[in-house]
Short mmCIF file of C-alpha atoms and ligand atoms in Angstrom, two decimals:
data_model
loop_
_atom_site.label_atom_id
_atom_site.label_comp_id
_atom_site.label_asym_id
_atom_site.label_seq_id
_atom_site.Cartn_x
_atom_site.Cartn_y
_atom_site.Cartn_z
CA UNK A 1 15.43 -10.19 -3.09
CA UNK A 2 13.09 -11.71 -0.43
CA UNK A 3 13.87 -14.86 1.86
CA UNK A 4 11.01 -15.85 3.72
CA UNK A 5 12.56 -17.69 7.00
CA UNK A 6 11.71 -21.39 7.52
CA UNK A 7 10.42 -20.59 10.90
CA UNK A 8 7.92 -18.18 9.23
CA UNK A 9 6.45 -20.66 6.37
CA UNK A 10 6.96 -23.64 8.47
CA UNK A 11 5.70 -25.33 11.80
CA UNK A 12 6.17 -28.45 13.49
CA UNK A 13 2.52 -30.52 13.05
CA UNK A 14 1.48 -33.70 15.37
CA UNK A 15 2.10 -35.37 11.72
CA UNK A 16 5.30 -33.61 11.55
CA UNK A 17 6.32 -30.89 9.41
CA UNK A 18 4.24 -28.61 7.87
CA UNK A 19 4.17 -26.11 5.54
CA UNK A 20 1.81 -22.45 6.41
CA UNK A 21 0.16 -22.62 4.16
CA UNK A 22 -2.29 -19.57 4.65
CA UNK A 23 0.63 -17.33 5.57
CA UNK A 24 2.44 -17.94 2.43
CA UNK A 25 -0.38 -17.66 -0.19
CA UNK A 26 -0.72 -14.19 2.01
CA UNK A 27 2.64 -12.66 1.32
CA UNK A 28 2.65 -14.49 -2.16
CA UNK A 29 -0.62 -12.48 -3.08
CA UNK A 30 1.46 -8.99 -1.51
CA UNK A 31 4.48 -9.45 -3.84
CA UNK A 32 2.24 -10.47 -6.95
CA UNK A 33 0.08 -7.32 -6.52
CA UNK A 34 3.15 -5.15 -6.35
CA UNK A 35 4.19 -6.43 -9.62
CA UNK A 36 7.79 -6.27 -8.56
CA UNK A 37 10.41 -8.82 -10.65
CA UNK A 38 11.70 -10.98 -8.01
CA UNK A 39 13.75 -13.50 -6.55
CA UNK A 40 12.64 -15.69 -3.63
CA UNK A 41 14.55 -17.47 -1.18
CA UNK A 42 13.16 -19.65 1.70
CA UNK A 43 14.10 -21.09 4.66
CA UNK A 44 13.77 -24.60 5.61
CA UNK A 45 12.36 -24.62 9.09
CA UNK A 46 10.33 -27.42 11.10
CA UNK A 47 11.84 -29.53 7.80
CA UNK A 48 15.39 -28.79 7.86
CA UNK A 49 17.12 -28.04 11.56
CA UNK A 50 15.68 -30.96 13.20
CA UNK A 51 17.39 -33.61 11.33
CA UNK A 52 20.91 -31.54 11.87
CA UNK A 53 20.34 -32.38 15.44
CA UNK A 54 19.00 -35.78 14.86
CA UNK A 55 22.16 -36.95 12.86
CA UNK A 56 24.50 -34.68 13.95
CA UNK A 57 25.38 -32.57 11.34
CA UNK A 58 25.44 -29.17 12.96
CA UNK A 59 28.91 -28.44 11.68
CA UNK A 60 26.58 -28.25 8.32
CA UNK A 61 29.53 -31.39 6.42
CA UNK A 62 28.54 -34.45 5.63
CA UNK A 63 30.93 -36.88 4.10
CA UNK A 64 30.09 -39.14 1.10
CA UNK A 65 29.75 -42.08 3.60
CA UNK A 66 26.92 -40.22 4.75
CA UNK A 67 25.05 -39.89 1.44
CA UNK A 68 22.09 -42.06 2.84
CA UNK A 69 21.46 -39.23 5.30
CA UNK A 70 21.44 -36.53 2.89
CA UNK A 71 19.26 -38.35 0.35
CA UNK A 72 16.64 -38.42 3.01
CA UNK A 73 16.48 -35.34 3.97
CA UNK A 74 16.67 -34.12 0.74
CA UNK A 75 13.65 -35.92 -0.15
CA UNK A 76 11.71 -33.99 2.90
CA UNK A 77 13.07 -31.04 1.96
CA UNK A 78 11.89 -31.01 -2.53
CA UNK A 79 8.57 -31.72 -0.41
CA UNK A 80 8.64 -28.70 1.29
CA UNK A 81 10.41 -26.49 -1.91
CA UNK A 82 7.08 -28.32 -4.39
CA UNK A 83 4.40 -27.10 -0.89
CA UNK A 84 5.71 -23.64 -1.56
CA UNK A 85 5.91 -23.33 -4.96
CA UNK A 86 2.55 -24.53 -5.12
CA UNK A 87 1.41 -21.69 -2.50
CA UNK A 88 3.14 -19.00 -4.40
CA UNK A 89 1.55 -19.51 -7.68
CA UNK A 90 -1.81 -20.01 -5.53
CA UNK A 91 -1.30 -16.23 -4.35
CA UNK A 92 -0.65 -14.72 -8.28
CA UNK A 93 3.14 -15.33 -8.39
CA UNK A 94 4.71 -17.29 -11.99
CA UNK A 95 7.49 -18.84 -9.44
CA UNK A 96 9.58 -21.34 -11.19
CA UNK A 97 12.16 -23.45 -8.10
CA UNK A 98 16.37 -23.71 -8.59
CA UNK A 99 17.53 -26.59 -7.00
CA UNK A 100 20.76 -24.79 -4.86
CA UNK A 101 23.41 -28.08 -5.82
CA UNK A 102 22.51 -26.59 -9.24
CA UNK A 103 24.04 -22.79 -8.06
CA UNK A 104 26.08 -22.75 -5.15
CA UNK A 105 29.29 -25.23 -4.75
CA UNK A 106 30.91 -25.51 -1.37
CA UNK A 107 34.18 -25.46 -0.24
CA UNK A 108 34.92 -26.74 3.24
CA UNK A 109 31.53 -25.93 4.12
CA UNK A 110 31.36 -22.30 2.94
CA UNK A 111 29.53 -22.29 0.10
CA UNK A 112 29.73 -19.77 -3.14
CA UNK A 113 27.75 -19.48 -6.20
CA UNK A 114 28.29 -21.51 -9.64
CA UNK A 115 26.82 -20.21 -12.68
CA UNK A 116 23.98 -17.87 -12.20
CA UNK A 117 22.68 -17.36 -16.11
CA UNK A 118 19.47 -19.74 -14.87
CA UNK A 119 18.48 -17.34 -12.09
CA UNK A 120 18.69 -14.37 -14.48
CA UNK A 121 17.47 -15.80 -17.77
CA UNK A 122 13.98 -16.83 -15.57
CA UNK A 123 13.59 -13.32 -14.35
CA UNK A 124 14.05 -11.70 -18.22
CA UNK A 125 11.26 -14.49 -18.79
CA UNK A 126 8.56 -12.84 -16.15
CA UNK A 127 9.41 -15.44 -13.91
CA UNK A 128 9.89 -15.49 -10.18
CA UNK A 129 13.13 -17.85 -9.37
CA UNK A 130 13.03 -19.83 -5.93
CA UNK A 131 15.53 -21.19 -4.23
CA UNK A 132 15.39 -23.03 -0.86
CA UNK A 133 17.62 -23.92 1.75
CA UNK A 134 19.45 -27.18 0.57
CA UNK A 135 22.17 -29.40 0.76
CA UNK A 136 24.81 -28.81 -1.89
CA UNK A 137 28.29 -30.54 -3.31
CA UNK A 138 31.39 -29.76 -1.35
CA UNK A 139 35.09 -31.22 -2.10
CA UNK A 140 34.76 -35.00 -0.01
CA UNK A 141 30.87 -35.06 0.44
CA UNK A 142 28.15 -32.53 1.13
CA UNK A 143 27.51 -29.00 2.99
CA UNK A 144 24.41 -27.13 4.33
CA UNK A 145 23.86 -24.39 2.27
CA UNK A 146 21.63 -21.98 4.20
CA UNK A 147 19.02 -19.91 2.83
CA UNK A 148 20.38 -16.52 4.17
CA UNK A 149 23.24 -17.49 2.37
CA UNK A 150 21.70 -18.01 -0.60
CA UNK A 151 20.03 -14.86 -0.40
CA UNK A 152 22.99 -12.51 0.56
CA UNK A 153 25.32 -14.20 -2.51
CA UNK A 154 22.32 -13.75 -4.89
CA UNK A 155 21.33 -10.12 -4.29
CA UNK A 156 25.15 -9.32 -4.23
CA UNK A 157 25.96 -11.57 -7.77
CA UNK A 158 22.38 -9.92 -8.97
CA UNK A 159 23.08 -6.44 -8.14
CA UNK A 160 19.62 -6.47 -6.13
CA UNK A 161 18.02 -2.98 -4.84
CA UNK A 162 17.45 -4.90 -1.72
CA UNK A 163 17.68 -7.50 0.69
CA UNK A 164 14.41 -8.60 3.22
CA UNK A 165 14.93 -11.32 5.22
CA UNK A 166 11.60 -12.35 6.46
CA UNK A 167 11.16 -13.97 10.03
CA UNK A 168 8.45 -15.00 12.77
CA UNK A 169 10.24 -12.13 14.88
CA UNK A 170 8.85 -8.48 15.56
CA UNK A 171 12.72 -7.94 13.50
CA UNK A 172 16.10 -8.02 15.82
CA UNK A 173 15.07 -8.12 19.53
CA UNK A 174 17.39 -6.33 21.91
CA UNK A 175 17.03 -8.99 24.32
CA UNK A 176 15.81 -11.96 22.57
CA UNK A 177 13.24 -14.01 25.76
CA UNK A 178 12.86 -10.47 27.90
CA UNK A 179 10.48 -8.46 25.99
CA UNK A 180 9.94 -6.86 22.58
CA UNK A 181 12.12 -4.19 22.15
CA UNK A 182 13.61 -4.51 18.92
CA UNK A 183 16.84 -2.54 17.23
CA UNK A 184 14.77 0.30 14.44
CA UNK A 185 18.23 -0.11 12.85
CA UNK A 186 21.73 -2.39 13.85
CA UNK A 187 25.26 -1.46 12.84
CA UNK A 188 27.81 -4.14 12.45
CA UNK A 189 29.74 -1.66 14.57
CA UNK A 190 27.36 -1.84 17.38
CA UNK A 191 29.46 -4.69 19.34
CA UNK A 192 27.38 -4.14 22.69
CA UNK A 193 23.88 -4.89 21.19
CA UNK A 194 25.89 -7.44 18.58
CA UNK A 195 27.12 -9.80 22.06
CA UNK A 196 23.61 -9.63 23.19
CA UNK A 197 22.32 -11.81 20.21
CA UNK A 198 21.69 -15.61 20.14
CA UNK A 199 24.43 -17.76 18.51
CA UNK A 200 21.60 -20.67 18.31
CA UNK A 201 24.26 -23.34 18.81
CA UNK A 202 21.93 -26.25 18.08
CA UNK A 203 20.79 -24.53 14.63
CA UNK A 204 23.04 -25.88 12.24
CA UNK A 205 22.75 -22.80 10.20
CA UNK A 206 23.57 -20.12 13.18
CA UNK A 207 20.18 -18.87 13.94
CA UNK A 208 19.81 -15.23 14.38
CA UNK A 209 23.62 -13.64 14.76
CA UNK A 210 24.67 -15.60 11.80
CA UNK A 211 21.25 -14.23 9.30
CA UNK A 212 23.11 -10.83 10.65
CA UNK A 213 26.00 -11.23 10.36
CA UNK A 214 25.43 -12.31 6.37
CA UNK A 215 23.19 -9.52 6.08
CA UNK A 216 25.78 -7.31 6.77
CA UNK A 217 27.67 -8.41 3.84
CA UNK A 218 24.63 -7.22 1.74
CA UNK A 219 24.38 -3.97 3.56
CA UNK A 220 28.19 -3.10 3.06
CA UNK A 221 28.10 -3.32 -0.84
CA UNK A 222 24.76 -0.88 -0.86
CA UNK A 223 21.89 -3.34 -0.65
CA UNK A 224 19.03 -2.02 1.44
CA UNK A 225 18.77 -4.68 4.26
CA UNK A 226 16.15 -5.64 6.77
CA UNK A 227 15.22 -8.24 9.18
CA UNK A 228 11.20 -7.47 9.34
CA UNK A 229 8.08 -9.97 10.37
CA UNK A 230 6.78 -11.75 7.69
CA UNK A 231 3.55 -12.42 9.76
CA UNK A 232 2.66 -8.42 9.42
CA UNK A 233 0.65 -7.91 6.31
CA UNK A 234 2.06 -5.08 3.57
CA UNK A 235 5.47 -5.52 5.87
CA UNK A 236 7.77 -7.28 2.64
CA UNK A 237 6.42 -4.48 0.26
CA UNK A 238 6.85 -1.53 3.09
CA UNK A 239 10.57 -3.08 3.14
CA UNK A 240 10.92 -3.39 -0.19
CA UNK A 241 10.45 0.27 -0.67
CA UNK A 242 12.47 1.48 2.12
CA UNK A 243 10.06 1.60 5.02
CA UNK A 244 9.13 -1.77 6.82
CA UNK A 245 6.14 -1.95 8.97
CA UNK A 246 7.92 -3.57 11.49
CA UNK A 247 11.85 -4.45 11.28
CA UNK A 248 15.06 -3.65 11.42
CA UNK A 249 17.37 -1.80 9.12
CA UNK A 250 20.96 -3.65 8.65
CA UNK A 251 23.57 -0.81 8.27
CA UNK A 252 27.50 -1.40 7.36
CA UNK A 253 29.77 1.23 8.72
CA UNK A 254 32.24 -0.23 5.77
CA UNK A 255 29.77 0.52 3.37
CA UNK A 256 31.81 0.06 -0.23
CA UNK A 257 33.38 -3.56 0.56
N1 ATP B 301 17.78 -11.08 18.98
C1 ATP B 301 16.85 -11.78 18.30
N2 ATP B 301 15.94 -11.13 17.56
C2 ATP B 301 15.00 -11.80 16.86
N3 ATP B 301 14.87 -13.15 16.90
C3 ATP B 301 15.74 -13.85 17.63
C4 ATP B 301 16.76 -13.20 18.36
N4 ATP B 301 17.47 -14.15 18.99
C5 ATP B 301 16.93 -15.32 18.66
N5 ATP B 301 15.87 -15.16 17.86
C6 ATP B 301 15.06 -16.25 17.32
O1 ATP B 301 15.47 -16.44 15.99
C7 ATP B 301 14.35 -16.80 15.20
C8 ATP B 301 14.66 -16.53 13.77
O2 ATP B 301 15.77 -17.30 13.43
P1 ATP B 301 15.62 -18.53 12.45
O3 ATP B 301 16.96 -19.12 12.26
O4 ATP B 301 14.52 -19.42 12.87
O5 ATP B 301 15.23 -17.71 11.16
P2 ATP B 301 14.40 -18.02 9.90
O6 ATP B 301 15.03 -17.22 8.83
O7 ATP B 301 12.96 -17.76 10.14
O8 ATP B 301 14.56 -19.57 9.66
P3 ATP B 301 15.45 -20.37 8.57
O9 ATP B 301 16.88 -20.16 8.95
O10 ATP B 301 14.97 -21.78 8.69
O11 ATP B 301 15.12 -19.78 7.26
C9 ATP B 301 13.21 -15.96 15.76
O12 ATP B 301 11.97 -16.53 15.49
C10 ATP B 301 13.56 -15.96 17.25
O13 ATP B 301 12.90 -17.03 17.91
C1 IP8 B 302 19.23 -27.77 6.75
C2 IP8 B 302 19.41 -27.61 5.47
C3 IP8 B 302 19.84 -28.75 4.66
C4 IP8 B 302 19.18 -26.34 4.78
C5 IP8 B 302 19.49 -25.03 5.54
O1 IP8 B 302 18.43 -24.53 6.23
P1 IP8 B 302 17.93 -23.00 6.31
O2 IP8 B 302 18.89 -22.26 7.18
O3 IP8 B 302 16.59 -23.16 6.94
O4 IP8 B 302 17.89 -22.43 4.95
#
């Protein structure tokens, strides 16, 4: 299982969003050459967390009166998911995108996964599954349903090997803004270097301590788990088996459950 982070694929453009084109056909062209059956989850960047600020969703709810907002940014955002499909299959990959209303179902904004036969039927076909950030049904309206999310419940409903989550970071600074010192590996029990991590508070999907904190989940039922830079060439294969270029190592002291 690979996410690759919206602030990774994405940027903000004098236009406005944009996807990275170059970047992703990169890492696309990696994972294609390693011949590796995949699933690929991706963040929603420079296209996603602005409008949470803009209309005020940073909770991640949105009631049904509110369906006008989510139809818009939906519409930017199955722009972004058809830009990086269409970069994946440039670098080699047979990707094939899951809308995430069709898998995950929320439930006062915590969202779980539905029926996952789509997501496994594609990969017995040869086919790479993707799945981006999104908004998806909850009980009176509509939740954010985060791409690390995603990612975490997939690899643990798929049984995956492993878990990379892919960001424009060197992997998990030790003091994100004063230098680039990053953790070679970060145990949930590690509460010290765990307060010293950004809660993002204007990121409506909890920026850096949340993506831990879910990737922790992974790491306690057995699934290798990194945070590693997706701009580092060879770095999402190196992680993939076992030893990232440049990252850091997710380890659950509860390891089990
Ligand atoms: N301790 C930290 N270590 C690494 N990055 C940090 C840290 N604290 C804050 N950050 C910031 O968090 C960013 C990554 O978080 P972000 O939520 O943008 O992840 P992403 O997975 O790339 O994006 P998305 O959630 O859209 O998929 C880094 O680029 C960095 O600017
Ligand atoms: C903001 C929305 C609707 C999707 C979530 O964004 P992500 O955390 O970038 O996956």
């Amino acid at each position: 299982m690979v996410k690759l982070g919206g602030s990774l694929i994405t940027s903000e453009g004098p236009g406005g969003p944009d996807v990275n084109r170059a970047l992703l056909t990169a890492r696309a062209r990696e994972l294609a050459a390693s011949g590796r059956t995949l699933v690929l989850v991706h963040g929603t960047g420079a296209y996603g967390k602005p409008p949470a600020r803009r209309y005020g969703y940073l909770d991640g709810r949105l009631p049904s009166g509110r369906a006008g907002v989510v139809a818009e940014v939906a519409r930017d955002l199955a722009r972004l998911e058809l830009e990086v499909v269409d970069c994946l299959e440039a670098g080699g990959l047979k990707p094939l995108r899951l809308p995430a209303i069709q898998l995950f179902r929320a439930r006062a904004g915590c969202a779980s996964p539905l029926d996952l036969g789509p997501v496994r039927e594609l990969l017995a076909r040869g086919v790479t599954p993707v799945i981006g950030g999104n908004f998806v049904l909850d009980c009176d309206g509509f939740a954010v349903c985060s791409s690390d999310i995603i990612a975490v419940e997939l690899a643990l409903a798929l049984g995956a090997a492993s878990l990379v989550l892919a960001t424009r970071a060197h992997g998990v600074y030790r003091e994100h803004g004063r230098g680039e010192a990053i953790h070679g590996q970060l145990s949930e029990s590690d509460g010290d270097a765990l307060c010293k991590i950004d809660a993002a508070g204007q990121d409506v999907s909890g920026g850096m301590l949340a993506k831990i904190s879910h990737g922790f989940r992974a790491a306690r039922h057995g699934i290798a788990t990194y945070v590693v830079d997706g701009r580092v060439a060879g770095n999402l294969n190196g992680a993939l088996d076992g030893s990232p270029l440049q990252g850091t190592r997710l380890l659950s002291d509860r390891a089990g459950g």
